[in-house]
Amino acid sequence: MIVALVALGLLLGLVGLLWQSQERVLFQPPRSHEIPPESGRASYKAADGQPLSGFIIGDPETAPGVLLCFHGNADLAMWQLEWARAVEARSGYAVMLAEYRGYMSLGGTPTYSTTKLDALAAYAYLESAFGLDGTRIAYFGHSLGSAIAVELAEARQPRALLLQSPFSSARAMARLIVTPPVAAIWRGLDVYDAAKKKGQLLVVDKAGHSDVAEVAGEEYWKWLITALEAQT
């Protein structure tokens, strides 16, 4: 009993620590000595004055639409350039890879509230720079970016919303960190089941969290293009 109580106390203490530092758990900008490329670089500011940047692939003015993308936790927008070029080549859509403050040598600290501002700023940039609106802008979110894309969709309705490896809640993610499951937990299925308007679901059994496109191959690209062609 004493051992059990000690173990329970340690677990509760760990959960409490995670709760207090959950933003540091969810936002972990990777350290990189790479110099971001200047080609296609877009610079803009958030509503609170924070300088931001991202990358534009393709021509938003002549493309049928723009896919506004939000990457995952320990990732960088510039690391997704090859993927973005493949999206543009296969779908004809231009792509904007938006970066968050605190990432890719940008100043500031990423939090729940600031990523909302950063996402709104990326959308506003597409509006002001290219005269676009929600009828020509679709959102893509991977992992942590799926939450940012969904919250932006609540404020600015997109043409389509694409989520890759999404998670159902911060609480669910914390539970996985504290007590890893014995069997796989399909958080993407939880998100799909909760959606009021369901699109096309792609389940790639042998894929991990970050290699869905590589493992699924042409099936992945068919899913993405079909989603972009659908009107919300």
Short mmCIF file of C-alpha atoms in Angstrom, two decimals, residues 52-188:
data_model
loop_
_atom_site.label_atom_id
_atom_site.label_comp_id
_atom_site.label_asym_id
_atom_site.label_seq_id
_atom_site.Cartn_x
_atom_site.Cartn_y
_atom_site.Cartn_z
CA LEU A 52 6.74 36.63 -38.70
CA SER A 53 7.73 34.88 -41.88
CA GLY A 54 6.91 31.91 -44.05
CA PHE A 55 7.43 30.57 -47.55
CA ILE A 56 5.31 30.82 -50.69
CA ILE A 57 5.53 28.07 -53.31
CA GLY A 58 3.83 28.76 -56.63
CA ASP A 59 1.83 31.83 -57.65
CA PRO A 60 -1.19 32.51 -55.39
CA GLU A 61 -2.64 34.97 -57.90
CA THR A 62 -2.90 32.49 -60.78
CA ALA A 63 -3.27 29.19 -58.89
CA PRO A 64 -6.78 27.78 -58.33
CA GLY A 65 -6.20 28.23 -54.60
CA VAL A 66 -3.63 28.38 -51.81
CA LEU A 67 -2.97 25.72 -49.19
CA LEU A 68 -2.04 27.49 -45.93
CA CYS A 69 0.02 25.05 -43.88
CA PHE A 70 0.83 24.76 -40.18
CA HIS A 71 3.56 22.32 -39.16
CA GLY A 72 3.98 20.18 -36.06
CA ASN A 73 5.73 20.75 -32.76
CA ALA A 74 9.42 19.92 -33.29
CA ASP A 75 9.39 20.98 -36.93
CA LEU A 76 10.16 24.01 -39.07
CA ALA A 77 8.41 25.53 -42.08
CA MET A 78 11.59 25.39 -44.15
CA TRP A 79 11.84 21.64 -43.59
CA GLN A 80 8.54 21.24 -45.46
CA LEU A 81 9.65 22.97 -48.66
CA GLU A 82 10.15 19.74 -50.61
CA TRP A 83 6.68 18.53 -49.58
CA ALA A 84 5.19 21.92 -50.54
CA ARG A 85 6.76 21.75 -53.99
CA ALA A 86 5.24 18.29 -54.46
CA VAL A 87 1.81 19.65 -53.44
CA GLU A 88 2.11 22.49 -55.94
CA ALA A 89 3.29 20.19 -58.74
CA ARG A 90 0.56 17.61 -58.20
CA SER A 91 -2.42 19.81 -57.37
CA GLY A 92 -1.68 23.15 -59.02
CA TYR A 93 -2.34 24.85 -55.67
CA ALA A 94 0.12 27.40 -54.39
CA VAL A 95 1.35 26.66 -50.87
CA MET A 96 2.12 28.94 -47.94
CA LEU A 97 4.22 27.42 -45.17
CA ALA A 98 3.53 29.60 -42.15
CA GLU A 99 6.05 29.79 -39.30
CA TYR A 100 5.32 30.45 -35.63
CA ARG A 101 7.08 32.93 -33.39
CA GLY A 102 9.93 31.31 -31.49
CA TYR A 103 10.66 29.00 -34.44
CA MET A 104 13.22 29.36 -37.26
CA SER A 105 15.14 32.21 -35.58
CA LEU A 106 11.99 34.29 -35.12
CA GLY A 107 11.71 36.12 -31.82
CA GLY A 108 8.96 35.67 -29.27
CA THR A 109 7.61 32.70 -27.36
CA PRO A 110 5.01 30.30 -28.83
CA THR A 111 1.87 29.80 -26.71
CA TYR A 112 -1.77 28.89 -27.28
CA SER A 113 -2.76 32.52 -27.65
CA THR A 114 0.19 33.63 -29.78
CA THR A 115 -0.19 30.82 -32.32
CA LYS A 116 -3.75 32.03 -32.89
CA LEU A 117 -2.38 35.47 -33.67
CA ASP A 118 0.30 33.98 -35.92
CA ALA A 119 -2.23 31.93 -37.88
CA LEU A 120 -4.54 34.92 -38.32
CA ALA A 121 -1.55 36.96 -39.49
CA ALA A 122 -0.70 34.39 -42.17
CA TYR A 123 -4.29 34.47 -43.41
CA ALA A 124 -4.29 38.27 -43.39
CA TYR A 125 -1.08 38.26 -45.40
CA LEU A 126 -2.69 36.17 -48.13
CA GLU A 127 -5.65 38.56 -48.12
CA SER A 128 -3.61 41.76 -48.35
CA ALA A 129 -0.77 40.57 -50.59
CA PHE A 130 -2.82 38.57 -53.10
CA GLY A 131 -6.45 39.62 -52.62
CA LEU A 132 -7.56 36.13 -51.55
CA ASP A 133 -10.42 35.06 -49.32
CA GLY A 134 -11.73 31.82 -47.83
CA THR A 135 -13.14 30.66 -51.16
CA ARG A 136 -9.57 30.21 -52.42
CA ILE A 137 -7.70 29.36 -49.23
CA ALA A 138 -7.55 25.84 -47.77
CA TYR A 139 -5.85 24.92 -44.49
CA PHE A 140 -3.49 22.06 -43.75
CA GLY A 141 -2.33 21.11 -40.27
CA HIS A 142 0.08 18.38 -39.19
CA SER A 143 0.10 17.17 -35.58
CA LEU A 144 0.20 20.31 -33.37
CA GLY A 145 -0.54 22.32 -36.50
CA SER A 146 -3.87 20.52 -36.86
CA ALA A 147 -5.14 22.30 -33.73
CA ILE A 148 -3.92 25.64 -35.06
CA ALA A 149 -5.60 25.02 -38.42
CA VAL A 150 -8.89 24.05 -36.76
CA GLU A 151 -8.90 27.15 -34.56
CA LEU A 152 -8.20 29.34 -37.58
CA ALA A 153 -11.08 27.63 -39.41
CA GLU A 154 -13.41 28.71 -36.60
CA ALA A 155 -12.39 32.34 -37.15
CA ARG A 156 -11.94 32.33 -40.93
CA GLN A 157 -13.82 29.65 -42.84
CA PRO A 158 -11.57 27.94 -45.41
CA ARG A 159 -12.31 26.29 -48.71
CA ALA A 160 -11.21 22.98 -47.21
CA LEU A 161 -9.56 21.71 -44.01
CA LEU A 162 -6.95 18.94 -44.18
CA LEU A 163 -5.58 17.38 -40.99
CA GLN A 164 -2.66 14.95 -40.90
CA SER A 165 -1.84 13.01 -37.73
CA PRO A 166 -4.12 15.22 -35.61
CA PHE A 167 -4.66 14.85 -31.87
CA SER A 168 -7.96 15.01 -30.03
CA SER A 169 -6.92 17.17 -27.05
CA ALA A 170 -3.95 18.41 -25.04
CA ARG A 171 -5.15 16.18 -22.20
CA ALA A 172 -4.99 13.12 -24.45
CA MET A 173 -1.46 14.04 -25.53
CA ALA A 174 -0.38 14.49 -21.90
CA ARG A 175 -1.86 11.09 -21.06
CA LEU A 176 0.23 9.48 -23.79
CA ILE A 177 3.36 11.14 -22.41
CA VAL A 178 2.70 10.01 -18.83
CA THR A 179 1.35 6.52 -19.52
CA PRO A 180 2.19 5.26 -23.04
CA PRO A 181 -0.55 2.90 -24.26
CA VAL A 182 -0.01 -0.81 -24.72
CA ALA A 183 -1.97 -0.74 -27.96
CA ALA A 184 -2.01 1.96 -30.61
CA ILE A 185 -4.47 4.76 -30.00
CA TRP A 186 -5.86 6.29 -33.14
CA ARG A 187 -6.25 9.96 -32.20
CA GLY A 188 -7.05 10.81 -35.82
#
